[in-house]
Tab-separated table of N, CA and C in Angstrom:
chain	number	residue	atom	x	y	z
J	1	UNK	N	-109.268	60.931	11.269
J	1	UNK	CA	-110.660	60.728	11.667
J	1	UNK	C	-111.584	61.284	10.589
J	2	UNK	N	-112.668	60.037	10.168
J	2	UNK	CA	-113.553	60.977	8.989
J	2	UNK	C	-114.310	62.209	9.405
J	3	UNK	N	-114.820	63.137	8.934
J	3	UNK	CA	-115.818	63.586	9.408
J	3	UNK	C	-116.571	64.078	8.228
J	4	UNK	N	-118.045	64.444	8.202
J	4	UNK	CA	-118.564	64.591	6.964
J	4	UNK	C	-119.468	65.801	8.169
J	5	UNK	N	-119.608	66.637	7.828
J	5	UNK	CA	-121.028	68.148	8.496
J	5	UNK	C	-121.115	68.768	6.927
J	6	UNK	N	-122.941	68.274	7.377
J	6	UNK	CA	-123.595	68.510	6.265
J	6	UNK	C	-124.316	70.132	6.627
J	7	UNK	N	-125.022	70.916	5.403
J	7	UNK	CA	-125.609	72.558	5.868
J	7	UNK	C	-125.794	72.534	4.966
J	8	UNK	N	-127.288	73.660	5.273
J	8	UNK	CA	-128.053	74.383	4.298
J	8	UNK	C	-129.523	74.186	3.996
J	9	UNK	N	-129.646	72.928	4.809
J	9	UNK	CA	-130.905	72.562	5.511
J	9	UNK	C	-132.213	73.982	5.910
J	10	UNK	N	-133.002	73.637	5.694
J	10	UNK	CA	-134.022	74.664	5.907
J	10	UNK	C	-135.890	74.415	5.789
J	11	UNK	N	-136.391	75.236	6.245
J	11	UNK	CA	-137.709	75.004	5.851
J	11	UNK	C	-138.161	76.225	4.614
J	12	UNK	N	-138.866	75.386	3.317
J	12	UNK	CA	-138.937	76.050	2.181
J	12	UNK	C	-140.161	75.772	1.918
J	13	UNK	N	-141.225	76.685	1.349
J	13	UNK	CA	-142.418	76.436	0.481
J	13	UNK	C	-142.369	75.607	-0.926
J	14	UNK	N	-143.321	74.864	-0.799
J	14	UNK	CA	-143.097	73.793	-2.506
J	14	UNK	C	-143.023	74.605	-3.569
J	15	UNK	N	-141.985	74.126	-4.104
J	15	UNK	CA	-141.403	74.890	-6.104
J	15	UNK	C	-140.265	75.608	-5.043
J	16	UNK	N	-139.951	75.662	-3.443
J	16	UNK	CA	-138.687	76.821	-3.441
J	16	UNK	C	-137.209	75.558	-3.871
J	17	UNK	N	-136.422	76.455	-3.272
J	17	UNK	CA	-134.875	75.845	-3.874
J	17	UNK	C	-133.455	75.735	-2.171
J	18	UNK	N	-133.287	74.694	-2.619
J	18	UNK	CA	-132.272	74.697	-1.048
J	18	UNK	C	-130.672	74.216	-2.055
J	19	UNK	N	-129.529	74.717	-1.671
J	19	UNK	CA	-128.480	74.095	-1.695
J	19	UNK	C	-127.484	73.821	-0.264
J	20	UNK	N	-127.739	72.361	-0.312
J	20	UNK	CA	-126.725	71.510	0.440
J	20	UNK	C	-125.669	71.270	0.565
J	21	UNK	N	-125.255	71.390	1.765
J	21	UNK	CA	-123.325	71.090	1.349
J	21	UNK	C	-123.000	70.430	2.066
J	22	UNK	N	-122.061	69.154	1.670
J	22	UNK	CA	-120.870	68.367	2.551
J	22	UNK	C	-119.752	68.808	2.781
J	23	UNK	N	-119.198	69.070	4.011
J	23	UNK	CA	-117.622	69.302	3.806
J	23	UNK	C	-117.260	68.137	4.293
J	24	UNK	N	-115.877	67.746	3.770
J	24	UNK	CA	-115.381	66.405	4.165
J	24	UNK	C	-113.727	65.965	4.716
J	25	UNK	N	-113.696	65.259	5.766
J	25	UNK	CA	-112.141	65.438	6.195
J	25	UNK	C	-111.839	64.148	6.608
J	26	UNK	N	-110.391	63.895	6.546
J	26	UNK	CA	-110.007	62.868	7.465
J	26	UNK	C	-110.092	61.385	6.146
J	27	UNK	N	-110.239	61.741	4.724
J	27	UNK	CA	-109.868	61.144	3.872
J	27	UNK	C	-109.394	61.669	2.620
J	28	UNK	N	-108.965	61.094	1.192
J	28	UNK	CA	-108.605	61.910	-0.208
J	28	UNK	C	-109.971	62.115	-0.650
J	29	UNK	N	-110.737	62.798	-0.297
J	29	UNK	CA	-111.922	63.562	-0.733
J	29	UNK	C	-111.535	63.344	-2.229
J	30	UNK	N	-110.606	63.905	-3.120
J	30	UNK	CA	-110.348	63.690	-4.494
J	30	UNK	C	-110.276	62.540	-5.325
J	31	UNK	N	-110.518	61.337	-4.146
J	31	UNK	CA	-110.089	59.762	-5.055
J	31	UNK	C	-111.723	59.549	-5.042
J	32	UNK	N	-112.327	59.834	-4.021
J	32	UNK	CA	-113.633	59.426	-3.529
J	32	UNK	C	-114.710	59.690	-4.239
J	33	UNK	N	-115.993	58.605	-4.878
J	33	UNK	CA	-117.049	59.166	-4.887
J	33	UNK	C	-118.164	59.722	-4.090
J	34	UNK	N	-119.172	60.635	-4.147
J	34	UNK	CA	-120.019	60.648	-2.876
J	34	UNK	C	-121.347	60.558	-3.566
J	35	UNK	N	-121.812	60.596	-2.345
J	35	UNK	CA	-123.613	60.526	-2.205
J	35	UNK	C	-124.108	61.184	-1.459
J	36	UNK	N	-125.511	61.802	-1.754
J	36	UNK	CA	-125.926	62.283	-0.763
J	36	UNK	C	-127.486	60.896	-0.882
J	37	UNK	N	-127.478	60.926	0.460
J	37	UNK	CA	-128.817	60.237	1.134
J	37	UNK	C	-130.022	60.876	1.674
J	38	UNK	N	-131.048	60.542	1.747
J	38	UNK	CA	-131.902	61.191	2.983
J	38	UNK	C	-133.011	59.812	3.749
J	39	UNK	N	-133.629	60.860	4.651
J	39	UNK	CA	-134.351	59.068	5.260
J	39	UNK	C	-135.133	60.266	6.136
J	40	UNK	N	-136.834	60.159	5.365
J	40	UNK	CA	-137.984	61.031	6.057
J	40	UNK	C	-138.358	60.022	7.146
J	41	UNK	N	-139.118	60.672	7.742
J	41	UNK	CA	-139.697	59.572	9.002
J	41	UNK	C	-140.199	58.736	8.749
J	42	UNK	N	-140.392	57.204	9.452
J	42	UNK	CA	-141.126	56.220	9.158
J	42	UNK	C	-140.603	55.388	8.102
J	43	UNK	N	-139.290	55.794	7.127
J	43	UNK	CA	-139.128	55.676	5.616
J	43	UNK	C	-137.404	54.743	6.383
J	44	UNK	N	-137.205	54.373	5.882
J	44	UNK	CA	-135.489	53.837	5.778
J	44	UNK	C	-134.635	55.090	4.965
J	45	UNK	N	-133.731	54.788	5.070
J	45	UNK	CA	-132.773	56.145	4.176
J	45	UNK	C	-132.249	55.389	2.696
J	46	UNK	N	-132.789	56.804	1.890
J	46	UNK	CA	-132.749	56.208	0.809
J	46	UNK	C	-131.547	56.905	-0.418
J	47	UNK	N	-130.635	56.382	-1.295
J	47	UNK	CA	-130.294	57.050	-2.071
J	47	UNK	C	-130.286	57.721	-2.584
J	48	UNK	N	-129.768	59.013	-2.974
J	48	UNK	CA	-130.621	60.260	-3.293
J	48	UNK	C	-130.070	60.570	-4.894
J	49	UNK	N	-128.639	60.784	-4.406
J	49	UNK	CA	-127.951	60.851	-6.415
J	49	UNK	C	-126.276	60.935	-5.725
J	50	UNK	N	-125.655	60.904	-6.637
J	50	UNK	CA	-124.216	60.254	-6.441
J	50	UNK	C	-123.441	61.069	-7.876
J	51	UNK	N	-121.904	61.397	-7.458
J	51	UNK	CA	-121.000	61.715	-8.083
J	51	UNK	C	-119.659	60.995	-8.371
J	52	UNK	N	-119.190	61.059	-9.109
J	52	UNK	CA	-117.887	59.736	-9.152
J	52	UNK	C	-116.883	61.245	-9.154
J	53	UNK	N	-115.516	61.117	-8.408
J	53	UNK	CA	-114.503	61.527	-7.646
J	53	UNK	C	-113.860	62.614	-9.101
J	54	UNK	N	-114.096	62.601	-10.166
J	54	UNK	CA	-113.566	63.637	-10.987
J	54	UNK	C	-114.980	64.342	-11.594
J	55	UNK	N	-116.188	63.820	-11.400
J	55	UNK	CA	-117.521	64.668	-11.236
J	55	UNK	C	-117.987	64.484	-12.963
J	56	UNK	N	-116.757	63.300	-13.440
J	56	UNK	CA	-117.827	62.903	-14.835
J	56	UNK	C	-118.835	62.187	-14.331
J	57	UNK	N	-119.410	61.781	-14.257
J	57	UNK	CA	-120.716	60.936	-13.651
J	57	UNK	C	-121.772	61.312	-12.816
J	58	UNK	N	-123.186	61.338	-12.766
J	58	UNK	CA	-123.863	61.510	-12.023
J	58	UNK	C	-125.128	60.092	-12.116
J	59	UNK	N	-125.799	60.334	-10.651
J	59	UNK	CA	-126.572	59.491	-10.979
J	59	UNK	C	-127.559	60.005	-9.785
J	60	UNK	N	-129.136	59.830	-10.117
J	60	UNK	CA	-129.683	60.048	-9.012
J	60	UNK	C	-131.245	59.183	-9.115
J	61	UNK	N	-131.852	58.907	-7.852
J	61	UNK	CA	-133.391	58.477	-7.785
J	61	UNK	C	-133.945	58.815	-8.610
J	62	UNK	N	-135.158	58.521	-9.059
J	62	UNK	CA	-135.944	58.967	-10.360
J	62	UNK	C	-136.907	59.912	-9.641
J	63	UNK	N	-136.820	59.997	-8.342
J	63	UNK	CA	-138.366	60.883	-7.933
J	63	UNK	C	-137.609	62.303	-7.620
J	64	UNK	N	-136.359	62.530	-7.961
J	64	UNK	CA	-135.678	64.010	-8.219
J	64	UNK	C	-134.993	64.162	-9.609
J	65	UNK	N	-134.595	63.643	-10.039
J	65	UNK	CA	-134.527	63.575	-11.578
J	65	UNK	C	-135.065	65.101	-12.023
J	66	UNK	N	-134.413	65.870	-13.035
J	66	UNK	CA	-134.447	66.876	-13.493
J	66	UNK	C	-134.726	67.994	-12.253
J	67	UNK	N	-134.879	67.580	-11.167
J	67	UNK	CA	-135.001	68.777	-9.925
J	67	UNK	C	-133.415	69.146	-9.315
J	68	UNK	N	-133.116	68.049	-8.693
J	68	UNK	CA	-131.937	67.996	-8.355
J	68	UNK	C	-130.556	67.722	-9.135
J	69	UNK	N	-129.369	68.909	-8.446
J	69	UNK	CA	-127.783	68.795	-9.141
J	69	UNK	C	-126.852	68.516	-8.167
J	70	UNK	N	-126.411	67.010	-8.486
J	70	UNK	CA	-124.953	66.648	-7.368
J	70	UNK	C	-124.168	67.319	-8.014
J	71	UNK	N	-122.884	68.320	-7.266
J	71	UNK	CA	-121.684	68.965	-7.614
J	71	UNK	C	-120.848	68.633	-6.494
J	72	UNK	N	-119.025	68.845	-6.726
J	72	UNK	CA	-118.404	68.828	-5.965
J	72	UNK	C	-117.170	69.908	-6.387
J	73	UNK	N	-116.728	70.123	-5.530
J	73	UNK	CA	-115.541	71.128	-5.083
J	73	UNK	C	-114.061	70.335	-4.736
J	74	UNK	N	-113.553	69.754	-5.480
J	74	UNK	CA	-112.427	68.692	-4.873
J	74	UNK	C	-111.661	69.945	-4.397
J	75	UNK	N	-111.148	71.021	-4.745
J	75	UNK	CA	-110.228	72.132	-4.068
J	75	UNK	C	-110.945	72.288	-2.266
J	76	UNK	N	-111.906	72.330	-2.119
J	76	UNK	CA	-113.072	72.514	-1.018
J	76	UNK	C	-113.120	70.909	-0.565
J	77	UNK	N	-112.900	70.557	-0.674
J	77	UNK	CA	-113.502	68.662	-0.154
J	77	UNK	C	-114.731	69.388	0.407
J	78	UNK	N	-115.850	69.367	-0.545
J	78	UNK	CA	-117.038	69.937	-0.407
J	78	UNK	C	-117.690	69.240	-1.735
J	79	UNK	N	-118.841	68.805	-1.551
J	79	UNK	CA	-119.972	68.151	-2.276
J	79	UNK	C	-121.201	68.922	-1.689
J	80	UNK	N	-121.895	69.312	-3.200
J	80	UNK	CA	-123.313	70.122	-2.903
J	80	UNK	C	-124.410	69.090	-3.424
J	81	UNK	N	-125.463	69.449	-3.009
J	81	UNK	CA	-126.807	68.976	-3.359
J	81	UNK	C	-127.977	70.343	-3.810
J	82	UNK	N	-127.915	70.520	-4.964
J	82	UNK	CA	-128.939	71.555	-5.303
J	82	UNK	C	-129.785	71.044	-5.373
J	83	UNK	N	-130.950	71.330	-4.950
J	83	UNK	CA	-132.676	71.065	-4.958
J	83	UNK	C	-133.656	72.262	-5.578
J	84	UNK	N	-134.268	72.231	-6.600
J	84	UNK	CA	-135.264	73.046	-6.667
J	84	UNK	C	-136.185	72.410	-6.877
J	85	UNK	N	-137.369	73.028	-7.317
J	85	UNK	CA	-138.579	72.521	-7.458
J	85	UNK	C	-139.065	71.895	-6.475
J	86	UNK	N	-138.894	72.356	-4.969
J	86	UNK	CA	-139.581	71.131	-3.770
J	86	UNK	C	-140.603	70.790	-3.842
J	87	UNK	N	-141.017	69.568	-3.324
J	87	UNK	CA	-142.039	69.075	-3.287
J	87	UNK	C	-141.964	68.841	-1.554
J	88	UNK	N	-143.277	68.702	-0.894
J	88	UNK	CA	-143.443	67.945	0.262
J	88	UNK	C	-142.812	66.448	0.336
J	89	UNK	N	-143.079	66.150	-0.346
J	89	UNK	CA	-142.031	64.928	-0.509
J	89	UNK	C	-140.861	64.176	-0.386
J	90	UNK	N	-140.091	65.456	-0.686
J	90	UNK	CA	-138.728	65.785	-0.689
J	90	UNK	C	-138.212	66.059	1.153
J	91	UNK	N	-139.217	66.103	1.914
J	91	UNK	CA	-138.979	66.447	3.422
J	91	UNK	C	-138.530	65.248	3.907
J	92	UNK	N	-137.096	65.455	4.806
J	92	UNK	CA	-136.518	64.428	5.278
J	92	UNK	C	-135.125	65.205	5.638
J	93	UNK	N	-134.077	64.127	6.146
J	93	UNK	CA	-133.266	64.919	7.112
J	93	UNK	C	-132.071	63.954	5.550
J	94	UNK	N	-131.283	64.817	5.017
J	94	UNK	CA	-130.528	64.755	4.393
J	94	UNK	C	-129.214	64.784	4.659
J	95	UNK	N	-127.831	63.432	3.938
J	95	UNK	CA	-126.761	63.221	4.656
J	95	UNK	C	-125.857	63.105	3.380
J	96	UNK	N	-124.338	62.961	3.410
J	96	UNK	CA	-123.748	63.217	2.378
J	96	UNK	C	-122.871	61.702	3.142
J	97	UNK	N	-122.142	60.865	1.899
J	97	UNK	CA	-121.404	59.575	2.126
J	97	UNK	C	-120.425	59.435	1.590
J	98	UNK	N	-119.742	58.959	1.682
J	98	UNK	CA	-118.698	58.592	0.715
J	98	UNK	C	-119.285	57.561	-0.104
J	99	UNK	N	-118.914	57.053	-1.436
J	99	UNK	CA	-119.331	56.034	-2.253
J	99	UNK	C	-120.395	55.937	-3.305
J	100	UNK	N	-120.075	55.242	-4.082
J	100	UNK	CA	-121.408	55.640	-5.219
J	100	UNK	C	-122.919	54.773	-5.003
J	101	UNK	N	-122.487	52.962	-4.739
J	101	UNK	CA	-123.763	52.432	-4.595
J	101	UNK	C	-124.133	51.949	-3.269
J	102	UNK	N	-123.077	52.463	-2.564
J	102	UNK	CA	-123.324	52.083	-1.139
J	102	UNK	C	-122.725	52.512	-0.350
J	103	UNK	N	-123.548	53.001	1.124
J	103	UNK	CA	-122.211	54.213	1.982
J	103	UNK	C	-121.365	52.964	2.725
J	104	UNK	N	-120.755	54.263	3.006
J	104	UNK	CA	-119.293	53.653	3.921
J	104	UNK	C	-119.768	53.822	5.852
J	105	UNK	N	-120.111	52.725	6.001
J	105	UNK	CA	-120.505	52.681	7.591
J	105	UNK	C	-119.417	53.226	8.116
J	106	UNK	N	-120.088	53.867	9.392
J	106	UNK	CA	-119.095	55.142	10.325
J	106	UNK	C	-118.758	56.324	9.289
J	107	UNK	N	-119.111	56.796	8.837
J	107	UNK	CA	-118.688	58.042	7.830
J	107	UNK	C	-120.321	59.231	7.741
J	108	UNK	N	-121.556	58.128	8.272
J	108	UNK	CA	-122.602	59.361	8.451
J	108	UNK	C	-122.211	60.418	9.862
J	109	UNK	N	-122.976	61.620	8.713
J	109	UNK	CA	-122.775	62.864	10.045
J	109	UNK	C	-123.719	63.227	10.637
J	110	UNK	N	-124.218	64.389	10.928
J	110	UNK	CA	-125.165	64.715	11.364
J	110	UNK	C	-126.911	64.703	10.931
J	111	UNK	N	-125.991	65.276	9.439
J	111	UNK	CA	-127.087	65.353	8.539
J	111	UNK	C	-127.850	66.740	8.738
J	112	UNK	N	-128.636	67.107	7.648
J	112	UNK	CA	-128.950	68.791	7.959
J	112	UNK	C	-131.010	68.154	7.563
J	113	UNK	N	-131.471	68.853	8.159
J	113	UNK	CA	-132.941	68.575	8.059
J	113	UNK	C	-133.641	69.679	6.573
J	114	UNK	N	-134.730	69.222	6.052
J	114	UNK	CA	-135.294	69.691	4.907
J	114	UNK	C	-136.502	69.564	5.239
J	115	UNK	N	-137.470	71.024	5.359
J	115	UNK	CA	-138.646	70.536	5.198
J	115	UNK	C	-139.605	71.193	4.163
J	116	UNK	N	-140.265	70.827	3.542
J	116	UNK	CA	-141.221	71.787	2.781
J	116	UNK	C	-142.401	71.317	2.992
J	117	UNK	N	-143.366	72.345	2.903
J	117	UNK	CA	-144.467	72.446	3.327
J	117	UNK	C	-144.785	74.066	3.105
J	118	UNK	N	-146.360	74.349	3.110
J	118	UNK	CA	-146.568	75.754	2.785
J	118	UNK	C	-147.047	75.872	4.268
């Protein structure tokens, strides 16, 4: 059974810093690429940045670009999402996927919430 529980979610003042984590089960976490997503209210869920399964590769949205670092832990079947520099912007409920350009339906979790604001 997959399961993906995402943490680390929080409410932060703009310019603070959050790191996110996926833990992941119930597949080879090590063959797999991931993603993390998010989807603020009113908004559809949108791509956020992506890792390919040996962590040469990254790729992410242009409106986090130099803010945000996808990492992963293949020993951990754990994928992080570092965020600094928040912006209000950046507020939305954030999810981790399997796959690089597109998730894998039935594999979202809970998702951990982000908000910034002063």
């Amino acid at each position: 059974q997959v399961q993906l529980v995402e943490s680390g979610g929080g409410w932060v003042q703009p310019g603070g810093s959050l790191r996110l984590s996926c833990a992941a089960s119930g597949f080879t976490f090590s063959g797999a690429a991931m993603s993390w997503y998010r989807q603020a209210p009113g908004k559809e869920r949108e791509l956020v940045a992506s890792i390919t399964n040996g962590s040469r590769s990254t790729k992410y949205t242009d409106s986090v670009k130099g803010r945000f670092t996808i990492s992963r832990d293949n020993a951990k079947k754990t994928v992080y999402l570092q965020m600094n520099s928040l912006k209000p912007e950046d507020t939305a409920v954030y999810y981790c996927n399997r796959g690089w350009d597109n998730p894998y339906y039935g594999y979202w979790g809970q998702g951990t919430q982000v908000t910034v604001s002063s």
